[in-house]
Coordinates of C-alpha atoms and ligand atoms in Angstrom, one line a residue:
M1 CA 24.3 11.8 66.1
T2 CA 21.1 9.9 65.8
T3 CA 20.2 8.9 62.3
I4 CA 16.4 8.4 61.6
D5 CA 15.0 7.2 58.3
L6 CA 11.2 6.9 58.4
H7 CA 10.1 5.6 54.9
T8 CA 11.5 2.3 53.6
H9 CA 10.1 -0.7 51.6
S10 CA 10.9 -4.4 51.7
A11 CA 10.1 -7.3 49.4
V12 CA 6.8 -7.6 51.2
S13 CA 5.8 -4.9 48.8
D14 CA 8.0 -3.5 46.0
G15 CA 11.3 -3.2 47.7
T16 CA 14.0 -5.9 46.9
D17 CA 15.3 -6.7 50.4
T18 CA 13.6 -9.0 52.9
P19 CA 12.7 -7.1 56.1
T20 CA 15.6 -8.8 57.8
E21 CA 18.1 -7.7 55.1
L22 CA 16.7 -4.2 55.2
V23 CA 17.3 -3.9 58.9
A24 CA 20.8 -5.4 58.6
K25 CA 21.6 -2.8 55.9
A26 CA 20.3 0.0 58.1
A27 CA 22.5 -1.3 61.0
A28 CA 25.5 -1.4 58.6
A29 CA 24.8 2.1 57.4
G30 CA 24.8 3.4 61.0
I31 CA 21.1 4.2 61.0
D32 CA 19.5 4.2 64.5
V33 CA 15.8 4.3 63.7
I34 CA 14.0 3.1 60.6
A35 CA 10.3 2.9 59.9
L36 CA 9.2 0.0 57.6
T37 CA 6.4 1.4 55.5
D38 CA 5.5 -1.2 52.9
H39 CA 2.6 -0.4 50.5
D40 CA -0.8 -1.3 52.0
T41 CA 0.4 -4.1 54.3
F42 CA 1.7 -4.8 57.8
D43 CA 3.1 -8.2 56.9
G44 CA 6.8 -7.3 57.2
L45 CA 6.5 -5.6 60.5
D46 CA 7.0 -8.6 62.9
E47 CA 10.1 -9.8 61.0
A48 CA 11.6 -6.3 60.9
R49 CA 11.0 -5.8 64.6
R50 CA 12.8 -9.1 65.5
A51 CA 15.7 -8.1 63.2
G52 CA 15.8 -4.7 64.8
E53 CA 16.1 -6.3 68.3
R54 CA 19.0 -8.4 67.0
D55 CA 20.8 -5.7 65.1
G56 CA 20.3 -2.8 67.5
V57 CA 18.1 -0.8 65.2
V58 CA 14.8 0.8 66.5
V59 CA 12.1 -0.2 64.0
L60 CA 9.0 2.0 64.0
P61 CA 6.0 0.1 62.6
G62 CA 4.5 1.9 59.6
V63 CA 2.6 1.7 56.4
E64 CA 2.4 3.6 53.1
W65 CA -1.3 3.7 52.2
S66 CA -2.5 4.1 48.6
T67 CA -5.1 6.8 48.8
Q68 CA -6.7 9.1 46.3
V69 CA -8.0 12.7 46.1
D70 CA -10.3 13.3 43.1
G71 CA -9.0 10.1 41.5
S72 CA -5.3 11.2 41.8
S73 CA -2.9 9.0 43.7
I74 CA -1.7 10.3 47.1
H75 CA 0.6 8.2 49.4
L76 CA -0.1 8.5 53.1
L77 CA 2.4 7.3 55.7
G78 CA 0.9 5.9 58.9
Y79 CA 3.2 5.5 61.9
G80 CA 2.3 3.3 64.9
P81 CA -1.1 2.0 64.0
R82 CA -2.5 -0.9 66.0
T83 CA -2.0 -3.6 63.4
D84 CA -5.0 -5.6 64.6
D85 CA -7.5 -2.8 64.0
P86 CA -10.3 -4.5 62.1
A87 CA -11.4 -1.4 60.1
V88 CA -7.9 -0.7 58.9
L89 CA -7.2 -4.3 58.0
A90 CA -10.4 -4.6 56.0
E91 CA -9.7 -1.4 54.0
L92 CA -6.1 -2.4 53.3
A93 CA -7.2 -5.8 52.1
Q94 CA -9.5 -4.0 49.6
V95 CA -6.6 -1.9 48.3
R96 CA -4.4 -5.0 47.9
E97 CA -7.2 -6.8 46.1
G98 CA -7.3 -3.8 43.7
R99 CA -3.5 -4.3 43.2
S100 CA -3.9 -7.9 42.1
G101 CA -7.1 -7.3 40.3
R102 CA -5.6 -5.0 37.7
L103 CA -2.8 -7.3 36.7
P104 CA -4.8 -9.2 34.0
A105 CA -5.7 -5.9 32.3
M106 CA -2.1 -4.7 32.5
V107 CA -0.5 -7.9 31.0
A108 CA -3.3 -8.0 28.3
Q109 CA -2.5 -4.4 27.3
L110 CA 1.2 -5.0 27.2
T111 CA 0.7 -8.1 25.2
A112 CA -1.4 -6.2 22.7
A113 CA 1.4 -3.6 22.5
G114 CA 3.8 -6.3 21.4
M115 CA 5.2 -7.4 24.8
P116 CA 3.8 -10.8 25.6
L117 CA 3.5 -11.2 29.4
T118 CA 1.3 -13.2 31.7
V119 CA 0.1 -12.7 35.3
A120 CA 2.3 -15.8 36.2
D121 CA 5.4 -14.0 34.8
V122 CA 4.6 -11.0 37.1
M123 CA 4.0 -13.2 40.1
E124 CA 7.4 -14.8 39.6
F125 CA 8.8 -11.3 40.6
A126 CA 6.3 -10.5 43.3
G127 CA 7.0 -13.9 44.9
D128 CA 4.8 -14.2 48.0
A129 CA 4.6 -10.4 48.5
P130 CA 1.0 -9.7 49.6
S131 CA 1.2 -6.3 47.9
V132 CA 1.8 -6.6 44.2
G133 CA 2.7 -3.4 42.3
R134 CA 3.7 -2.0 38.9
P135 CA 7.4 -2.4 39.9
H136 CA 6.8 -6.2 39.7
V137 CA 5.4 -5.8 36.2
A138 CA 8.4 -3.7 35.4
D139 CA 10.7 -6.5 36.7
A140 CA 9.0 -9.0 34.4
M141 CA 9.4 -6.6 31.5
V142 CA 13.1 -6.2 32.3
A143 CA 13.6 -10.0 32.5
R144 CA 12.0 -10.4 29.1
G145 CA 14.3 -7.8 27.6
Y146 CA 11.5 -5.4 26.8
V147 CA 13.1 -2.5 28.8
A148 CA 16.4 -1.8 30.5
D149 CA 15.1 -1.1 34.0
R150 CA 12.1 -0.2 36.2
A151 CA 12.5 3.5 35.4
E152 CA 12.2 2.9 31.6
A153 CA 9.2 0.5 32.2
F154 CA 7.4 3.2 34.2
R155 CA 8.3 6.1 31.9
D156 CA 7.3 4.4 28.6
W157 CA 4.6 1.9 29.6
L158 CA 3.3 1.9 33.1
V159 CA 2.4 5.5 34.1
T160 CA -1.1 7.0 33.6
G161 CA -1.8 7.4 29.9
K162 CA 0.7 4.8 28.8
P163 CA -0.4 1.5 27.2
G164 CA 0.4 -0.7 30.2
Y165 CA -1.4 1.4 32.8
A166 CA -4.6 0.1 34.4
H167 CA -6.6 1.9 37.1
R168 CA -6.8 0.4 40.6
Y169 CA -8.8 1.1 43.7
A170 CA -7.3 3.4 46.4
T171 CA -8.9 4.6 49.6
P172 CA -10.2 8.2 49.7
L173 CA -7.6 10.2 51.6
E174 CA -10.0 11.5 54.2
T175 CA -11.2 8.0 54.9
A176 CA -7.7 6.7 55.4
V177 CA -6.6 9.5 57.7
D178 CA -9.6 8.8 60.0
L179 CA -9.1 5.1 60.0
L180 CA -5.4 5.6 60.9
L181 CA -6.3 7.9 63.7
G182 CA -8.8 5.3 65.0
A183 CA -5.9 2.8 65.1
G184 CA -3.8 5.2 67.2
A185 CA -1.5 6.2 64.3
V186 CA 0.3 9.4 63.2
R187 CA -0.5 10.6 59.7
I188 CA 2.1 12.1 57.4
I189 CA 1.5 12.9 53.7
A190 CA 4.4 11.2 51.8
H191 CA 6.3 13.2 49.1
P192 CA 3.3 15.7 48.7
W193 CA 4.9 17.3 45.7
G194 CA 6.5 14.2 44.1
R195 CA 5.4 12.9 40.7
G196 CA 2.5 15.1 39.8
S197 CA 0.8 15.2 43.1
Q198 CA 1.5 18.9 43.5
E199 CA -1.8 19.8 41.8
Q200 CA -3.9 18.0 44.4
M201 CA -1.6 18.8 47.4
S202 CA -1.6 22.6 47.0
V203 CA -0.5 24.6 50.1
R204 CA -4.1 25.6 50.4
Y205 CA -5.4 22.0 50.5
L206 CA -2.6 20.9 52.9
A207 CA -3.4 23.8 55.2
D208 CA -7.1 22.9 55.2
L209 CA -6.3 19.3 56.1
A210 CA -4.0 20.5 58.9
A211 CA -6.6 22.9 60.2
R212 CA -9.2 20.2 60.4
G213 CA -6.8 17.9 62.2
K214 CA -6.7 15.4 59.4
I215 CA -2.9 15.2 59.1
D216 CA -0.1 15.5 61.5
G217 CA 2.8 16.2 59.2
I218 CA 4.3 16.1 55.8
E219 CA 7.4 14.5 54.3
V220 CA 9.6 17.4 53.2
D221 CA 13.0 15.9 52.5
H222 CA 12.4 13.3 49.7
Q223 CA 14.3 12.6 46.5
D224 CA 11.2 13.6 44.4
H225 CA 11.4 17.1 45.9
D226 CA 13.9 19.6 44.5
P227 CA 15.5 22.2 46.8
S228 CA 12.9 24.8 46.2
A229 CA 10.0 22.4 46.8
R230 CA 11.7 21.4 50.1
D231 CA 12.1 25.1 51.1
E232 CA 8.5 25.9 50.3
L233 CA 7.1 22.8 52.0
R234 CA 9.3 23.3 55.1
A235 CA 8.3 26.9 55.5
F236 CA 4.6 26.0 55.2
A237 CA 4.9 23.1 57.7
E238 CA 6.7 25.2 60.2
H239 CA 4.0 27.9 59.9
A240 CA 1.2 25.3 60.2
G241 CA 2.9 23.6 63.2
L242 CA 3.1 20.3 61.3
I243 CA 5.6 17.5 61.9
I244 CA 8.4 17.6 59.3
T245 CA 10.0 14.3 58.1
G246 CA 12.7 13.3 55.8
S247 CA 13.4 9.8 54.5
S248 CA 15.0 7.7 51.8
D249 CA 11.9 5.8 50.5
H250 CA 14.4 3.0 50.0
H251 CA 13.4 0.2 47.6
G252 CA 16.6 -1.8 47.6
V253 CA 17.9 -2.0 44.0
G254 CA 14.5 -1.2 42.7
K255 CA 15.1 2.6 42.9
P256 CA 18.5 4.1 42.4
D257 CA 19.3 7.3 44.3
H258 CA 17.2 6.3 47.3
D259 CA 20.0 4.9 49.6
L260 CA 19.1 4.4 53.2
G261 CA 19.7 7.6 55.1
C262 CA 19.9 9.8 52.0
N263 CA 17.3 12.0 53.8
T264 CA 16.6 11.9 57.5
T265 CA 14.2 13.1 60.2
S266 CA 15.3 15.2 63.2
V267 CA 15.2 13.8 66.7
A268 CA 12.7 16.5 67.7
N269 CA 10.3 15.6 64.9
Y270 CA 10.7 11.8 65.6
Q271 CA 10.0 12.5 69.2
R272 CA 6.7 14.3 68.3
I273 CA 5.7 11.2 66.3
V274 CA 6.5 8.9 69.2
D275 CA 4.7 11.1 71.7
L276 CA 1.5 11.3 69.5
I277 CA 1.5 7.5 69.0
R278 CA 1.7 7.0 72.8
E279 CA -1.1 9.6 73.4
R280 CA -3.4 8.0 70.8
G281 CA -2.8 4.4 72.1
G282 CA -1.0 3.3 69.0
T283 CA 1.9 0.8 69.0
L284 CA 5.6 1.4 69.0
G285 CA 6.2 -2.2 68.2
Q286 CA 7.9 -3.2 71.4
Ligands
AMP1 P1 1.9 0.9 42.3 O1 2.1 0.7 43.7 O2 1.6 -0.4 41.6 O3 0.9 2.0 42.0 O4 3.3 1.4 41.7 C1 3.8 2.6 42.1 C2 5.1 2.4 42.9 O5 6.1 2.1 41.9 C3 5.6 3.6 43.7 O6 5.1 3.5 45.0 C4 7.0 3.5 43.6 O7 7.5 2.7 44.7 C5 7.3 2.7 42.3 N1 7.8 3.6 41.2 C6 7.1 4.6 40.7 N2 7.8 5.2 39.7 C7 8.9 4.5 39.6 C8 10.1 4.5 38.7 N3 10.2 5.4 37.8 N4 11.1 3.6 38.9 C9 11.0 2.7 39.9 N5 9.9 2.6 40.7 C10 8.9 3.4 40.6
ZN2 ZN1 7.1 1.5 46.2
FE3 FE1 5.2 6.7 47.7
FE4 FE1 7.4 4.7 49.3

């Protein structure tokens, strides 16, 4: 059996394993193929590829891009982009700037809410990660004893409408899909019905994106989708001829219940991704 997990994070964004550790864990778990899909950066890909060569794991280069539709956050997975594409690099840099740029507002709001915190406190947990996120703010809150874990920090303080939330820039979805195509990549909507994105990602809207050739597939098997969401999304994707993926969205210890390989992608769907990357002149990382 070939085990394929196409959505994972390292400490280059908000996962807790280095790319090398992540690949070693995948090898130990008997996973044959992983995609490293850190938020808004390619920085971990070289290290992951080298670790994959050493440990006998195929590492598909990827990214999870922060996009938005009508101001609502939509995560877009890109597989096999040429990582030197200037337009993609410029846009991702802008998204990362938005990530760091909102930190002063977040810590000021949390401080005002009775939880003193500084940007330096947060950066202690981000380390040298180029992509800083709310999970790093959550880690700083846990360390100060304000909350028990990342989940509590998000639930009570960091999600939209809560006192620690601050807006940040995200690329319009339709811009990101075009940029990824220009860089030879395959575009898959991550967890389309996870965490409140069901409203934006209606079947009608997904069908429209697919009909206009803006997306290549959707992530169906994901921990944020219950069995009925998976059934409905799978039936839609099959009808629309879209690629179907399943993945762990592993974040190390940062997200319980997202163990490597907890959801997987079939060989046939993986092969469609590889064939499209080749056809579009993207990179498989070798
Ligand atoms: P940000 O990238 O700063 O917008 O933060 C969102 C990221 O935080 C998501 O991509 C998830 O990886 C992570 N996340 C969201 N909700 C939770 C949660 N309840 N517990 C842990 N991590 C979460
Ligand atoms: Zn994340
Ligand atoms: Fe995501
Ligand atoms: Fe993710």
